[in-house]
PDB file of C-alpha atoms in Angstrom:
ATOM      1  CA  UNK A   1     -15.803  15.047 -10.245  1.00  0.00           C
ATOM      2  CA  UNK A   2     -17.763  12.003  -9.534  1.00  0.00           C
ATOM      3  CA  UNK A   3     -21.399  10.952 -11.116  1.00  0.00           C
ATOM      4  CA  UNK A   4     -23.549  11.599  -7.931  1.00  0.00           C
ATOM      5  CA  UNK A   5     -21.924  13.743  -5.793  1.00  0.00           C
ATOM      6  CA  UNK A   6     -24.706  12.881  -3.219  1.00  0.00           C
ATOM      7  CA  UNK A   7     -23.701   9.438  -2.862  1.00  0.00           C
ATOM      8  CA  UNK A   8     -22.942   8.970   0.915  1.00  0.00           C
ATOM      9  CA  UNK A   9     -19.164   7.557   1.737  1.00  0.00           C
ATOM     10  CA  UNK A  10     -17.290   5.340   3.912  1.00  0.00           C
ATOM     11  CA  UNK A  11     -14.123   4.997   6.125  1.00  0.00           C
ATOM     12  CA  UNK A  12     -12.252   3.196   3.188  1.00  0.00           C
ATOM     13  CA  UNK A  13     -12.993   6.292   1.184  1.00  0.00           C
ATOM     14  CA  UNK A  14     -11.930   9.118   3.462  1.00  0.00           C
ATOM     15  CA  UNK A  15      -8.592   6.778   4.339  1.00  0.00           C
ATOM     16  CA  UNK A  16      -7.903   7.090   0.568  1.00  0.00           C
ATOM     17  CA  UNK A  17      -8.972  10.565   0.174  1.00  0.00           C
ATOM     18  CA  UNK A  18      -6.533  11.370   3.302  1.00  0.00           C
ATOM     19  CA  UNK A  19      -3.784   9.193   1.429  1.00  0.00           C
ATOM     20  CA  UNK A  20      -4.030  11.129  -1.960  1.00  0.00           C
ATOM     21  CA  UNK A  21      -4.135  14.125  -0.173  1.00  0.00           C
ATOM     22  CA  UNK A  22      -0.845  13.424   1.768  1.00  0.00           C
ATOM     23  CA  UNK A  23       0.527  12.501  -1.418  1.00  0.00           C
ATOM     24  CA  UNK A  24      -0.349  16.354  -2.659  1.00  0.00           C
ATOM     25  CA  UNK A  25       1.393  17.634   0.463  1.00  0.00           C
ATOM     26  CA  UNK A  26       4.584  15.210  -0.025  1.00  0.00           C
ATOM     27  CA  UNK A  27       4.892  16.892  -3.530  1.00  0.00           C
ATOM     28  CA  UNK A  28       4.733  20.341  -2.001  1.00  0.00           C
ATOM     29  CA  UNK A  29       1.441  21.324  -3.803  1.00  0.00           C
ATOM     30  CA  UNK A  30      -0.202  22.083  -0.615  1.00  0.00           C
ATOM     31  CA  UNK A  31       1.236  23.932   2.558  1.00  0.00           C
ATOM     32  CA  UNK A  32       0.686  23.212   6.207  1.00  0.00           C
ATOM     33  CA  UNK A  33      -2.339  24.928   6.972  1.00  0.00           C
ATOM     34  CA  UNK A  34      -3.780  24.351   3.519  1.00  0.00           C
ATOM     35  CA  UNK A  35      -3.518  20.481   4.103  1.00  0.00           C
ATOM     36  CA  UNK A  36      -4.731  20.932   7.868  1.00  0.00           C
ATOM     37  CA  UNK A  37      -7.922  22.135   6.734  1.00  0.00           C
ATOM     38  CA  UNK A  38      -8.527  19.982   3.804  1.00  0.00           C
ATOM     39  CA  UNK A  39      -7.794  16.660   5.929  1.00  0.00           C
ATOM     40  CA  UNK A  40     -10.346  18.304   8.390  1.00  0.00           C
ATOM     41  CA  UNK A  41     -12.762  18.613   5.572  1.00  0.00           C
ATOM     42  CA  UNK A  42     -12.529  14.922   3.626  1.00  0.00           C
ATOM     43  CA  UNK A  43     -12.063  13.427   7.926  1.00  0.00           C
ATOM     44  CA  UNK A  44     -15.879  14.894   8.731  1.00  0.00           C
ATOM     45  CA  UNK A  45     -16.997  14.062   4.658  1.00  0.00           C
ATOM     46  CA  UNK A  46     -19.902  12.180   4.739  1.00  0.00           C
ATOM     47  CA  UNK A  47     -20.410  12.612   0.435  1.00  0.00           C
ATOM     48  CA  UNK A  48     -18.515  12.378  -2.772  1.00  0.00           C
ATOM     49  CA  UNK A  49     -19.467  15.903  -3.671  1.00  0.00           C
ATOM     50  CA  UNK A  50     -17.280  17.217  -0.163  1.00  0.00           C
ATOM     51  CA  UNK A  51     -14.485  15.244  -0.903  1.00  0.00           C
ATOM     52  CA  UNK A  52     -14.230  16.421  -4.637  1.00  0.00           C
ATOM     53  CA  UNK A  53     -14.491  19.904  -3.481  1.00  0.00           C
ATOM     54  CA  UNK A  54     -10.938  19.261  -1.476  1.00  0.00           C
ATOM     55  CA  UNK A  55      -9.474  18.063  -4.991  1.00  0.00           C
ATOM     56  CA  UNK A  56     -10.669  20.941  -7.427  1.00  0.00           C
ATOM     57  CA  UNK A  57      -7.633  22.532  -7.658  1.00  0.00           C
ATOM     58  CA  UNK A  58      -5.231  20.048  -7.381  1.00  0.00           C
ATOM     59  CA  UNK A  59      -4.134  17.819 -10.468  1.00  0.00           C
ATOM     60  CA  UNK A  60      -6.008  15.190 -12.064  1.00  0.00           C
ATOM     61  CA  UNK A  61      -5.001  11.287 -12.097  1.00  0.00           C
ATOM     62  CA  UNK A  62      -3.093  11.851 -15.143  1.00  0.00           C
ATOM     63  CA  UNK A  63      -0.649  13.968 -13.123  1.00  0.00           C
ATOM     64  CA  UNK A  64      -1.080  12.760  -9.561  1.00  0.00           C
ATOM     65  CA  UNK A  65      -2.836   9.875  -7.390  1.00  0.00           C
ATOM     66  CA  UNK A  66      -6.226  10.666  -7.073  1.00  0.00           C
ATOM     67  CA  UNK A  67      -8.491   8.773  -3.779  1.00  0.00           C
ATOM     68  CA  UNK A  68     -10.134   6.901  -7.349  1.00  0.00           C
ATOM     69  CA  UNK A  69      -6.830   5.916  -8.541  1.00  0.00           C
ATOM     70  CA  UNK A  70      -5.798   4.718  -4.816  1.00  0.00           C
ATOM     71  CA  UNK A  71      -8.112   2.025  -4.678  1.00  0.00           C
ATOM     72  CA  UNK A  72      -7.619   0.459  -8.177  1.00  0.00           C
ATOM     73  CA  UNK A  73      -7.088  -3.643  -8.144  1.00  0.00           C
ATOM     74  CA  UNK A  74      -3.878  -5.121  -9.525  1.00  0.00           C
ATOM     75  CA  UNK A  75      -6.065  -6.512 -12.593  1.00  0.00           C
ATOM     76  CA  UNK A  76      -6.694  -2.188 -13.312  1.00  0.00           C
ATOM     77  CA  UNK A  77      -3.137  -1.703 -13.127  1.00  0.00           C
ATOM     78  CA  UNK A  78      -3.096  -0.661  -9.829  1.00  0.00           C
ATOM     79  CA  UNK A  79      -0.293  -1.554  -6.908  1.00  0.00           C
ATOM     80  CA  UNK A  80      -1.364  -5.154  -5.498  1.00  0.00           C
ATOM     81  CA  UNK A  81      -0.024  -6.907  -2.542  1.00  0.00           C
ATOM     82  CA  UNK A  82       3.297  -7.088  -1.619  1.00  0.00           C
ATOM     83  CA  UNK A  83       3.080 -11.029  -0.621  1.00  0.00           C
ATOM     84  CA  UNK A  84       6.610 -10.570   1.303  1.00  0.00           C
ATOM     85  CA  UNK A  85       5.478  -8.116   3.287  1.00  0.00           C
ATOM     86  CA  UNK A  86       2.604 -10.763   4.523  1.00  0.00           C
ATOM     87  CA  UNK A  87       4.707 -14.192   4.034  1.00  0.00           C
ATOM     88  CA  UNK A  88       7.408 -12.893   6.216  1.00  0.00           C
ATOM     89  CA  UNK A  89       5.443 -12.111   9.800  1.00  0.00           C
ATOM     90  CA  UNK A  90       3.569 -15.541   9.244  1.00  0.00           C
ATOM     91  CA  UNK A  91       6.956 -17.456   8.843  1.00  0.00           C
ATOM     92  CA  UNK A  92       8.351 -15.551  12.268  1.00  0.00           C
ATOM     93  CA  UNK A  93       4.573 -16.288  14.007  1.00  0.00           C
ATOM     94  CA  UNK A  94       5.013 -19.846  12.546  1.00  0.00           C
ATOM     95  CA  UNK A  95       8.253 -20.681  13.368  1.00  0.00           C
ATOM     96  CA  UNK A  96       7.164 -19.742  17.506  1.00  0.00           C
ATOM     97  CA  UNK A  97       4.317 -22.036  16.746  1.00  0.00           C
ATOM     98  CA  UNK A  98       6.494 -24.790  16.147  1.00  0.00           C
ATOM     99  CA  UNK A  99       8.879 -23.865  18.420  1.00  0.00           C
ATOM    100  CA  UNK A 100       6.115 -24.174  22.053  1.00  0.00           C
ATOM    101  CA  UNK A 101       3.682 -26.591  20.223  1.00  0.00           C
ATOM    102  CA  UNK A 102       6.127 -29.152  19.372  1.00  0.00           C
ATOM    103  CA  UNK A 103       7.886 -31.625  21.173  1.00  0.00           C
ATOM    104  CA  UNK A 104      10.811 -32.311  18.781  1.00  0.00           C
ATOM    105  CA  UNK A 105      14.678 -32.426  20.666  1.00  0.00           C
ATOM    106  CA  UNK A 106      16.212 -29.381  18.856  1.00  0.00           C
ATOM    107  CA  UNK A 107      13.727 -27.343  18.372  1.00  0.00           C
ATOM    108  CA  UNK A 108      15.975 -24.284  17.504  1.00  0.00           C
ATOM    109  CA  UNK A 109      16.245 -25.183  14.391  1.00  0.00           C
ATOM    110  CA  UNK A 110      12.631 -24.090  13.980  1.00  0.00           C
ATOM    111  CA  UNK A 111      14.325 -20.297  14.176  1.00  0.00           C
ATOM    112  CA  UNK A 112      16.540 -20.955  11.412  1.00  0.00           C
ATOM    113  CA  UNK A 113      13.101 -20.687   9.422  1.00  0.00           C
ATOM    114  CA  UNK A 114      13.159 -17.105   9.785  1.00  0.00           C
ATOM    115  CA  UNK A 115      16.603 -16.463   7.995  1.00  0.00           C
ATOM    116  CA  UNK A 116      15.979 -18.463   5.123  1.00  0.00           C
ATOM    117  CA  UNK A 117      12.376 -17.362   4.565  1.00  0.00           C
ATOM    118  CA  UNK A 118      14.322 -14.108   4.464  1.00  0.00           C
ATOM    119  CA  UNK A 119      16.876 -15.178   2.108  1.00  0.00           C
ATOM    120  CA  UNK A 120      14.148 -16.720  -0.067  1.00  0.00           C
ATOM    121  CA  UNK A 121      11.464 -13.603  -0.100  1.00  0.00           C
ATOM    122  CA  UNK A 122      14.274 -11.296  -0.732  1.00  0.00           C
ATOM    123  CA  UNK A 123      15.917 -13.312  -4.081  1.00  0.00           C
ATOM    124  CA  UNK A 124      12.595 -13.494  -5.741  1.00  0.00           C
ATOM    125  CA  UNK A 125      12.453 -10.203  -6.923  1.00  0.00           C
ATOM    126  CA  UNK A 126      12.036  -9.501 -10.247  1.00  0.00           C
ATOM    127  CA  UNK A 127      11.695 -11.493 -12.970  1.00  0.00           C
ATOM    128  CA  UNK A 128      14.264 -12.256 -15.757  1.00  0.00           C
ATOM    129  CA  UNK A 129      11.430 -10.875 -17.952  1.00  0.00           C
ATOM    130  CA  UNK A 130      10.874  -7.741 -16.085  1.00  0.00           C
ATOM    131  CA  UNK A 131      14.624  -6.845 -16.018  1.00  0.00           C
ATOM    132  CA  UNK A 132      14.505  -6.661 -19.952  1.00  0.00           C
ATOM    133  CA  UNK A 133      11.639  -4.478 -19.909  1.00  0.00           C
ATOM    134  CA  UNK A 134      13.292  -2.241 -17.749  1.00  0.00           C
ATOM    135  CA  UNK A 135      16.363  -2.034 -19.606  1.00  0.00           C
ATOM    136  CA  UNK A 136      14.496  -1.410 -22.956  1.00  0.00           C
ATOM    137  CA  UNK A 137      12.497   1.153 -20.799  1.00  0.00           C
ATOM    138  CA  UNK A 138      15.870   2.739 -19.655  1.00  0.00           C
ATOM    139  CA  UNK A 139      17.953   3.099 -23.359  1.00  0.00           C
TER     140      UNK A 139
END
């Protein structure tokens, strides 16, 4: 349970409450009317102490993803930003850009942009590094 259970809480808070809780239900720990109430709960939560009352008797962060876990940084060990999921809309919304702002003969070959931004976001996966790691991790 938290410190101050009185502490007042936010949207962000209840989204990642919500999300860990889905997360519970996706693993089968909770059934449909148990996780219908307990997302009506942690939606109308307006303190830490109501939305660690939905979480007593499910498992800890050791086990499971906890709201507290949820909204770790990269630095904490936590997920980050997947920057191809963000590069690859503003290469699409970029190449239109070019394609209407400029005056440039064949300007088609903007759209060729799209494929090899594509190509490009989708070969730099994992590191040679990484690989090993996960090979060691594997044996």
């Amino acid at each position: 349970m938290s410190e101050l259970p009185e502490i007042r809480i936010g949207t962000a808070d209840r989204e990642k409450a919500l999300e860990a809780l889905g997360l519970h239900f996706s693993e089968g720990r909770l059934t449909v009317p148990e996780f219908d109430e307990r997302s009506a709960t942690v939606a109308s939560a307006t303190t830490r102490g109501e939305i660690d009352k939905v979480f007593v008797d499910l498992p800890t962060a050791s086990t499971s993803h906890t709201p507290a876990q949820l909204g770790t940084s990269p630095a904490e060990g936590g997920v980050g930003i997947d920057w191809r999921a963000v590069v690859m809309p503003l290469v699409v919304f970029g190449s239109l850009a070019l394609f209407f702002l400029t005056d440039f003969d064949q300007k088609w070959l903007f759209f060729l942009l799209i494929p090899l931004a594509g190509a490009l976001l989708s070969a730099g996966g994992h590191s040679k590094d990484e690989k090993r790691k996960k090979k060691k991790r594997d044996r």
